[in-house]
CSV table of N, CA and C in Angstrom, one decimal:
chain,number,residue,atom,x,y,z
D,103,MET,N,-10.5,127.2,-29.7
D,103,MET,CA,-11.5,126.2,-30.1
D,103,MET,C,-12.8,126.9,-30.5
D,104,GLN,N,-13.4,126.5,-31.6
D,104,GLN,CA,-14.6,127.1,-32.1
D,104,GLN,C,-15.8,127.0,-31.1
D,105,GLN,N,-16.4,128.1,-30.8
D,105,GLN,CA,-17.5,128.0,-29.9
D,105,GLN,C,-18.7,127.2,-30.4
D,106,GLU,N,-18.9,127.2,-31.7
D,106,GLU,CA,-20.0,126.4,-32.3
D,106,GLU,C,-19.8,124.9,-32.0
D,107,ILE,N,-18.6,124.4,-32.0
D,107,ILE,CA,-18.3,123.0,-31.7
D,107,ILE,C,-18.5,122.7,-30.3
D,108,ILE,N,-18.1,123.6,-29.4
D,108,ILE,CA,-18.2,123.5,-28.0
D,108,ILE,C,-19.7,123.4,-27.6
D,109,ILE,N,-20.5,124.4,-28.1
D,109,ILE,CA,-21.9,124.4,-27.9
D,109,ILE,C,-22.6,123.2,-28.4
D,110,THR,N,-22.3,122.8,-29.6
D,110,THR,CA,-22.9,121.6,-30.2
D,110,THR,C,-22.6,120.3,-29.3
D,111,THR,N,-21.4,120.2,-28.9
D,111,THR,CA,-21.0,119.0,-28.1
D,111,THR,C,-21.7,119.1,-26.8
D,112,GLY,N,-21.8,120.2,-26.1
D,112,GLY,CA,-22.5,120.3,-24.9
D,112,GLY,C,-23.9,120.0,-25.0
D,113,ALA,N,-24.6,120.5,-26.1
D,113,ALA,CA,-26.0,120.3,-26.3
D,113,ALA,C,-26.2,118.8,-26.6
D,114,LEU,N,-25.4,118.2,-27.4
D,114,LEU,CA,-25.5,116.8,-27.6
D,114,LEU,C,-25.4,115.9,-26.4
D,115,PHE,N,-24.4,116.2,-25.6
D,115,PHE,CA,-24.3,115.5,-24.3
D,115,PHE,C,-25.5,115.7,-23.4
D,116,GLY,N,-26.0,117.0,-23.4
D,116,GLY,CA,-27.1,117.3,-22.6
D,116,GLY,C,-28.4,116.5,-23.0
D,117,LEU,N,-28.6,116.5,-24.4
D,117,LEU,CA,-29.7,115.7,-24.9
D,117,LEU,C,-29.6,114.3,-24.6
D,118,LEU,N,-28.4,113.7,-24.7
D,118,LEU,CA,-28.2,112.3,-24.4
D,118,LEU,C,-28.4,112.0,-22.9
D,119,ALA,N,-28.0,113.0,-22.0
D,119,ALA,CA,-28.2,112.8,-20.6
D,119,ALA,C,-29.7,112.8,-20.2
D,120,VAL,N,-30.5,113.6,-20.9
D,120,VAL,CA,-31.9,113.6,-20.6
D,120,VAL,C,-32.5,112.3,-21.1
D,121,ILE,N,-32.1,111.8,-22.3
D,121,ILE,CA,-32.7,110.5,-22.8
D,121,ILE,C,-32.2,109.4,-21.9
D,122,PHE,N,-30.9,109.3,-21.5
D,122,PHE,CA,-30.5,108.2,-20.7
D,122,PHE,C,-31.1,108.3,-19.3
D,123,GLY,N,-31.3,109.5,-18.8
D,123,GLY,CA,-31.9,109.7,-17.5
D,123,GLY,C,-33.4,109.2,-17.5
D,124,ALA,N,-34.1,109.5,-18.5
D,124,ALA,CA,-35.5,109.0,-18.7
D,124,ALA,C,-35.5,107.5,-18.9
D,125,PHE,N,-34.6,107.0,-19.7
D,125,PHE,CA,-34.5,105.6,-19.9
D,125,PHE,C,-34.2,104.8,-18.6
D,126,GLY,N,-33.3,105.4,-17.8
D,126,GLY,CA,-32.9,104.8,-16.5
D,126,GLY,C,-34.1,104.8,-15.5
D,127,ALA,N,-34.8,106.0,-15.5
D,127,ALA,CA,-35.9,106.1,-14.5
D,127,ALA,C,-37.1,105.3,-14.9
D,128,HIS,N,-37.3,105.0,-16.1
D,128,HIS,CA,-38.5,104.2,-16.5
D,128,HIS,C,-38.2,102.8,-17.0
D,129,ALA,N,-37.5,102.6,-18.0
D,129,ALA,CA,-37.3,101.3,-18.6
D,129,ALA,C,-36.3,100.5,-17.7
D,130,LEU,N,-35.3,101.1,-17.2
D,130,LEU,CA,-34.3,100.3,-16.5
D,130,LEU,C,-34.7,100.1,-15.0
D,131,LYS,N,-35.6,100.9,-14.5
D,131,LYS,CA,-36.0,100.8,-13.1
D,131,LYS,C,-36.5,99.3,-12.8
D,132,LYS,N,-37.1,98.7,-13.8
D,132,LYS,CA,-37.6,97.3,-13.6
D,132,LYS,C,-36.5,96.3,-13.7
D,133,ILE,N,-35.4,96.6,-14.3
D,133,ILE,CA,-34.4,95.6,-14.6
D,133,ILE,C,-33.2,95.7,-13.7
D,134,LEU,N,-32.9,96.9,-13.2
D,134,LEU,CA,-31.7,97.2,-12.4
D,134,LEU,C,-31.9,97.1,-10.9
D,135,SER,N,-30.9,96.7,-10.2
D,135,SER,CA,-31.0,96.7,-8.7
D,135,SER,C,-30.9,98.2,-8.3
D,136,ASP,N,-31.2,98.5,-7.1
D,136,ASP,CA,-31.1,99.8,-6.6
D,136,ASP,C,-29.6,100.4,-6.7
D,137,THR,N,-28.6,99.5,-6.4
D,137,THR,CA,-27.2,99.9,-6.5
D,137,THR,C,-26.9,100.2,-8.0
D,138,GLN,N,-27.3,99.3,-8.9
D,138,GLN,CA,-27.0,99.5,-10.3
D,138,GLN,C,-27.7,100.8,-10.8
D,139,LEU,N,-28.9,101.1,-10.4
D,139,LEU,CA,-29.7,102.3,-10.8
D,139,LEU,C,-29.0,103.5,-10.3
D,140,THR,N,-28.5,103.5,-9.0
D,140,THR,CA,-27.7,104.6,-8.5
D,140,THR,C,-26.5,104.9,-9.3
D,141,SER,N,-25.8,103.8,-9.6
D,141,SER,CA,-24.6,104.0,-10.4
D,141,SER,C,-24.9,104.6,-11.8
D,142,PHE,N,-25.9,104.1,-12.4
D,142,PHE,CA,-26.3,104.6,-13.7
D,142,PHE,C,-26.7,106.1,-13.6
D,143,GLU,N,-27.4,106.5,-12.5
D,143,GLU,CA,-27.7,107.9,-12.3
D,143,GLU,C,-26.5,108.8,-12.1
D,144,VAL,N,-25.4,108.2,-11.5
D,144,VAL,CA,-24.2,109.0,-11.3
D,144,VAL,C,-23.6,109.3,-12.7
D,145,GLY,N,-23.6,108.4,-13.6
D,145,GLY,CA,-23.1,108.6,-15.0
D,145,GLY,C,-23.9,109.7,-15.6
D,146,VAL,N,-25.3,109.7,-15.5
D,146,VAL,CA,-26.1,110.7,-16.1
D,146,VAL,C,-25.9,112.0,-15.5
D,147,LYS,N,-25.7,112.1,-14.2
D,147,LYS,CA,-25.5,113.4,-13.5
D,147,LYS,C,-24.2,114.0,-14.0
D,148,TYR,N,-23.1,113.2,-14.0
D,148,TYR,CA,-21.8,113.8,-14.4
D,148,TYR,C,-21.8,114.2,-15.8
D,149,GLN,N,-22.5,113.4,-16.6
D,149,GLN,CA,-22.6,113.8,-18.1
D,149,GLN,C,-23.4,115.1,-18.2
D,150,MET,N,-24.5,115.3,-17.5
D,150,MET,CA,-25.2,116.6,-17.6
D,150,MET,C,-24.4,117.7,-17.0
D,151,TYR,N,-23.8,117.5,-15.8
D,151,TYR,CA,-23.0,118.6,-15.3
D,151,TYR,C,-21.9,119.1,-16.3
D,152,HIS,N,-21.3,118.2,-16.9
D,152,HIS,CA,-20.2,118.6,-17.8
D,152,HIS,C,-20.7,119.1,-19.2
D,153,ALA,N,-21.9,118.7,-19.6
D,153,ALA,CA,-22.6,119.2,-20.7
D,153,ALA,C,-22.9,120.7,-20.5
D,154,ILE,N,-23.4,121.0,-19.3
D,154,ILE,CA,-23.7,122.3,-18.9
D,154,ILE,C,-22.5,123.2,-18.9
D,155,VAL,N,-21.4,122.7,-18.4
D,155,VAL,CA,-20.1,123.4,-18.4
D,155,VAL,C,-19.7,123.8,-19.9
D,156,LEU,N,-19.8,122.8,-20.7
D,156,LEU,CA,-19.4,123.0,-22.1
D,156,LEU,C,-20.3,124.1,-22.7
D,157,LEU,N,-21.6,124.0,-22.5
D,157,LEU,CA,-22.5,125.0,-23.0
D,157,LEU,C,-22.2,126.4,-22.4
D,158,ALA,N,-22.0,126.5,-21.1
D,158,ALA,CA,-21.7,127.8,-20.5
D,158,ALA,C,-20.4,128.4,-21.1
D,159,VAL,N,-19.4,127.6,-21.2
D,159,VAL,CA,-18.1,128.1,-21.7
D,159,VAL,C,-18.3,128.5,-23.2
D,160,GLY,N,-19.0,127.7,-24.0
D,160,GLY,CA,-19.3,128.0,-25.4
D,160,GLY,C,-20.1,129.3,-25.6
D,161,LEU,N,-21.1,129.4,-24.7
D,161,LEU,CA,-22.0,130.6,-24.9
D,161,LEU,C,-21.4,131.9,-24.3
D,162,SER,N,-20.5,131.7,-23.4
D,162,SER,CA,-19.9,132.9,-22.7
D,162,SER,C,-18.9,133.6,-23.6
D,163,GLY,N,-18.4,133.0,-24.6
D,163,GLY,CA,-17.5,133.6,-25.5
D,163,GLY,C,-16.0,133.5,-25.0
D,164,TYR,N,-15.9,132.8,-23.8
D,164,TYR,CA,-14.6,132.6,-23.2
D,164,TYR,C,-13.8,131.7,-24.2
D,165,ASN,N,-12.5,132.1,-24.4
D,165,ASN,CA,-11.7,131.3,-25.4
D,165,ASN,C,-11.1,130.1,-24.7
D,166,VAL,N,-11.8,129.0,-24.7
D,166,VAL,CA,-11.4,127.8,-24.0
D,166,VAL,C,-10.4,127.1,-24.9
D,167,SER,N,-9.4,126.5,-24.3
D,167,SER,CA,-8.3,125.8,-25.1
D,167,SER,C,-8.9,124.4,-25.6
D,168,ALA,N,-8.3,123.9,-26.6
D,168,ALA,CA,-8.7,122.6,-27.2
D,168,ALA,C,-8.4,121.5,-26.2
D,169,VAL,N,-7.4,121.7,-25.3
D,169,VAL,CA,-7.0,120.7,-24.3
D,169,VAL,C,-8.2,120.6,-23.3
D,170,THR,N,-8.7,121.8,-22.9
D,170,THR,CA,-9.8,121.8,-21.9
D,170,THR,C,-11.1,121.1,-22.6
D,171,TYR,N,-11.4,121.5,-23.8
D,171,TYR,CA,-12.5,120.9,-24.5
D,171,TYR,C,-12.4,119.4,-24.6
D,172,TRP,N,-11.2,118.9,-25.0
D,172,TRP,CA,-11.0,117.4,-25.2
D,172,TRP,C,-11.0,116.7,-23.8
D,173,CYS,N,-10.5,117.3,-22.8
D,173,CYS,CA,-10.5,116.7,-21.4
D,173,CYS,C,-12.0,116.5,-21.0
D,174,PHE,N,-12.8,117.5,-21.2
D,174,PHE,CA,-14.2,117.4,-20.8
D,174,PHE,C,-14.9,116.3,-21.7
D,175,THR,N,-14.7,116.4,-23.0
D,175,THR,CA,-15.4,115.6,-24.0
D,175,THR,C,-15.0,114.1,-23.8
D,176,LEU,N,-13.7,113.8,-23.8
D,176,LEU,CA,-13.3,112.5,-23.6
D,176,LEU,C,-13.6,112.0,-22.1
D,177,GLY,N,-13.5,112.9,-21.2
D,177,GLY,CA,-13.8,112.5,-19.8
D,177,GLY,C,-15.3,112.1,-19.7
D,178,ILE,N,-16.2,112.8,-20.3
D,178,ILE,CA,-17.6,112.4,-20.3
D,178,ILE,C,-17.7,111.0,-20.9
D,179,LEU,N,-17.1,110.8,-22.1
D,179,LEU,CA,-17.2,109.5,-22.8
D,179,LEU,C,-16.7,108.4,-22.0
D,180,LEU,N,-15.5,108.6,-21.4
D,180,LEU,CA,-14.9,107.5,-20.6
D,180,LEU,C,-15.6,107.3,-19.3
D,181,PHE,N,-15.9,108.4,-18.6
D,181,PHE,CA,-16.5,108.2,-17.3
D,181,PHE,C,-17.9,107.7,-17.3
D,182,SER,N,-18.8,108.5,-17.9
D,182,SER,CA,-20.2,108.2,-17.9
D,182,SER,C,-20.5,107.0,-18.7
D,183,PHE,N,-20.0,106.9,-19.9
D,183,PHE,CA,-20.3,105.8,-20.8
D,183,PHE,C,-19.7,104.5,-20.3
D,184,SER,N,-18.6,104.5,-19.6
D,184,SER,CA,-18.1,103.2,-19.0
D,184,SER,C,-19.0,102.8,-17.9
D,185,ILE,N,-19.6,103.7,-17.1
D,185,ILE,CA,-20.6,103.4,-16.1
D,185,ILE,C,-21.8,102.8,-16.7
D,186,TYR,N,-22.3,103.4,-17.8
D,186,TYR,CA,-23.5,102.8,-18.5
D,186,TYR,C,-23.2,101.4,-18.9
D,187,GLY,N,-22.0,101.2,-19.5
D,187,GLY,CA,-21.6,99.8,-20.0
D,187,GLY,C,-21.5,98.8,-18.8
D,188,LEU,N,-20.8,99.3,-17.7
D,188,LEU,CA,-20.7,98.4,-16.6
D,188,LEU,C,-22.0,98.0,-16.0
D,189,VAL,N,-22.9,98.9,-15.8
D,189,VAL,CA,-24.2,98.7,-15.2
D,189,VAL,C,-25.1,97.8,-16.1
D,190,LEU,N,-25.1,98.1,-17.4
D,190,LEU,CA,-26.0,97.3,-18.3
D,190,LEU,C,-25.5,95.9,-18.5
D,191,THR,N,-24.2,95.8,-18.6
D,191,THR,CA,-23.7,94.4,-18.8
D,191,THR,C,-23.8,93.6,-17.5
D,192,ASP,N,-23.6,94.3,-16.4
D,192,ASP,CA,-23.8,93.6,-15.1
D,192,ASP,C,-25.3,93.1,-15.0
D,193,ALA,N,-26.2,93.9,-15.4
D,193,ALA,CA,-27.6,93.5,-15.3
D,193,ALA,C,-27.9,92.3,-16.2
D,194,LYS,N,-27.2,92.2,-17.3
D,194,LYS,CA,-27.3,91.0,-18.1
D,194,LYS,C,-26.5,89.8,-17.7
D,195,GLY,N,-25.8,89.9,-16.6
D,195,GLY,CA,-25.0,88.8,-16.0
D,195,GLY,C,-23.7,88.6,-16.7
D,196,LYS,N,-23.2,89.5,-17.5
D,196,LYS,CA,-21.9,89.4,-18.2
D,196,LYS,C,-21.2,90.7,-18.1
D,197,LYS,N,-20.9,91.1,-16.9
D,197,LYS,CA,-20.2,92.4,-16.7
D,197,LYS,C,-18.9,92.5,-17.4
D,198,TRP,N,-18.8,93.6,-18.2
D,198,TRP,CA,-17.6,93.9,-18.9
D,198,TRP,C,-16.6,94.6,-18.0
D,199,ARG,N,-15.8,93.7,-17.3
D,199,ARG,CA,-14.9,94.2,-16.3
D,199,ARG,C,-13.8,95.1,-16.8
D,200,PHE,N,-13.4,95.0,-18.1
D,200,PHE,CA,-12.4,95.8,-18.7
D,200,PHE,C,-12.8,97.3,-18.6
D,201,LEU,N,-14.1,97.6,-18.4
D,201,LEU,CA,-14.5,99.0,-18.3
D,201,LEU,C,-14.2,99.6,-17.0
D,202,GLY,N,-14.0,98.7,-16.0
D,202,GLY,CA,-13.7,99.2,-14.6
D,202,GLY,C,-12.6,100.3,-14.5
D,203,PRO,N,-11.4,100.0,-15.1
D,203,PRO,CA,-10.3,101.0,-15.1
D,203,PRO,C,-10.6,102.2,-16.0
D,204,VAL,N,-11.5,102.1,-16.9
D,204,VAL,CA,-11.8,103.2,-17.8
D,204,VAL,C,-12.5,104.4,-17.0
D,205,THR,N,-13.3,104.0,-16.1
D,205,THR,CA,-14.1,105.0,-15.3
D,205,THR,C,-13.2,106.0,-14.6
D,206,PRO,N,-12.2,105.6,-13.8
D,206,PRO,CA,-11.4,106.6,-13.1
D,206,PRO,C,-10.5,107.4,-14.1
D,207,LEU,N,-10.2,106.8,-15.2
D,207,LEU,CA,-9.4,107.6,-16.3
D,207,LEU,C,-10.3,108.7,-16.8
D,208,GLY,N,-11.6,108.4,-17.0
D,208,GLY,CA,-12.5,109.5,-17.4
D,208,GLY,C,-12.7,110.5,-16.3
D,209,GLY,N,-12.7,110.1,-15.0
D,209,GLY,CA,-12.8,111.1,-13.9
D,209,GLY,C,-11.6,111.9,-13.9
D,210,LEU,N,-10.4,111.4,-14.1
D,210,LEU,CA,-9.2,112.1,-14.2
D,210,LEU,C,-9.2,113.2,-15.3
D,211,LEU,N,-9.7,112.8,-16.5
D,211,LEU,CA,-9.8,113.8,-17.5
D,211,LEU,C,-10.8,114.9,-17.2
D,212,LEU,N,-11.9,114.6,-16.5
D,212,LEU,CA,-12.8,115.6,-16.1
D,212,LEU,C,-12.2,116.6,-15.1
D,213,THR,N,-11.4,116.0,-14.2
D,213,THR,CA,-10.7,116.8,-13.2
D,213,THR,C,-9.7,117.7,-13.9
D,214,LEU,N,-9.0,117.2,-14.9
D,214,LEU,CA,-8.0,118.0,-15.6
D,214,LEU,C,-8.7,119.1,-16.5
D,215,GLY,N,-9.9,118.8,-17.0
D,215,GLY,CA,-10.6,119.8,-17.7
D,215,GLY,C,-10.9,121.0,-16.8
D,216,TRP,N,-11.3,120.7,-15.6
D,216,TRP,CA,-11.5,121.8,-14.6
D,216,TRP,C,-10.2,122.6,-14.3
D,217,LEU,N,-9.2,121.8,-14.2
D,217,LEU,CA,-7.9,122.5,-13.9
D,217,LEU,C,-7.4,123.4,-15.0
D,218,PHE,N,-7.6,122.9,-16.3
D,218,PHE,CA,-7.2,123.7,-17.4
D,218,PHE,C,-8.1,124.9,-17.6
D,219,LEU,N,-9.4,124.7,-17.2
D,219,LEU,CA,-10.3,125.8,-17.2
D,219,LEU,C,-9.9,126.9,-16.3
D,220,ILE,N,-9.3,126.6,-15.1
D,220,ILE,CA,-8.8,127.5,-14.1
D,220,ILE,C,-7.6,128.2,-14.7
D,221,ILE,N,-6.7,127.4,-15.3
D,221,ILE,CA,-5.4,127.9,-15.8
D,221,ILE,C,-5.7,128.8,-17.0
């Protein structure tokens, strides 16, 4: 996998995590319940953790497999972004329940990304 792609992906997810975190801490704080805000923050944290992993791997020069890269990338999208969707739609009173099963699938991909990184 090309390191430039890995670094760019990690940086983009990191950038979005900062934006979403600030958005949650300020704009959404008035709209979301404490439970919803906590869930939103979990999505931001996991997004940032895995953005940092992508950056570290890309900058280290370690030859990461495409499978590892895609597990982390799709895992972030499915895990964190499904949480954002669930929380925001719940706050509007029309929770998108179909996203519920997507979150653990994203978590599984993140876990597999770590496993493939070890292998």
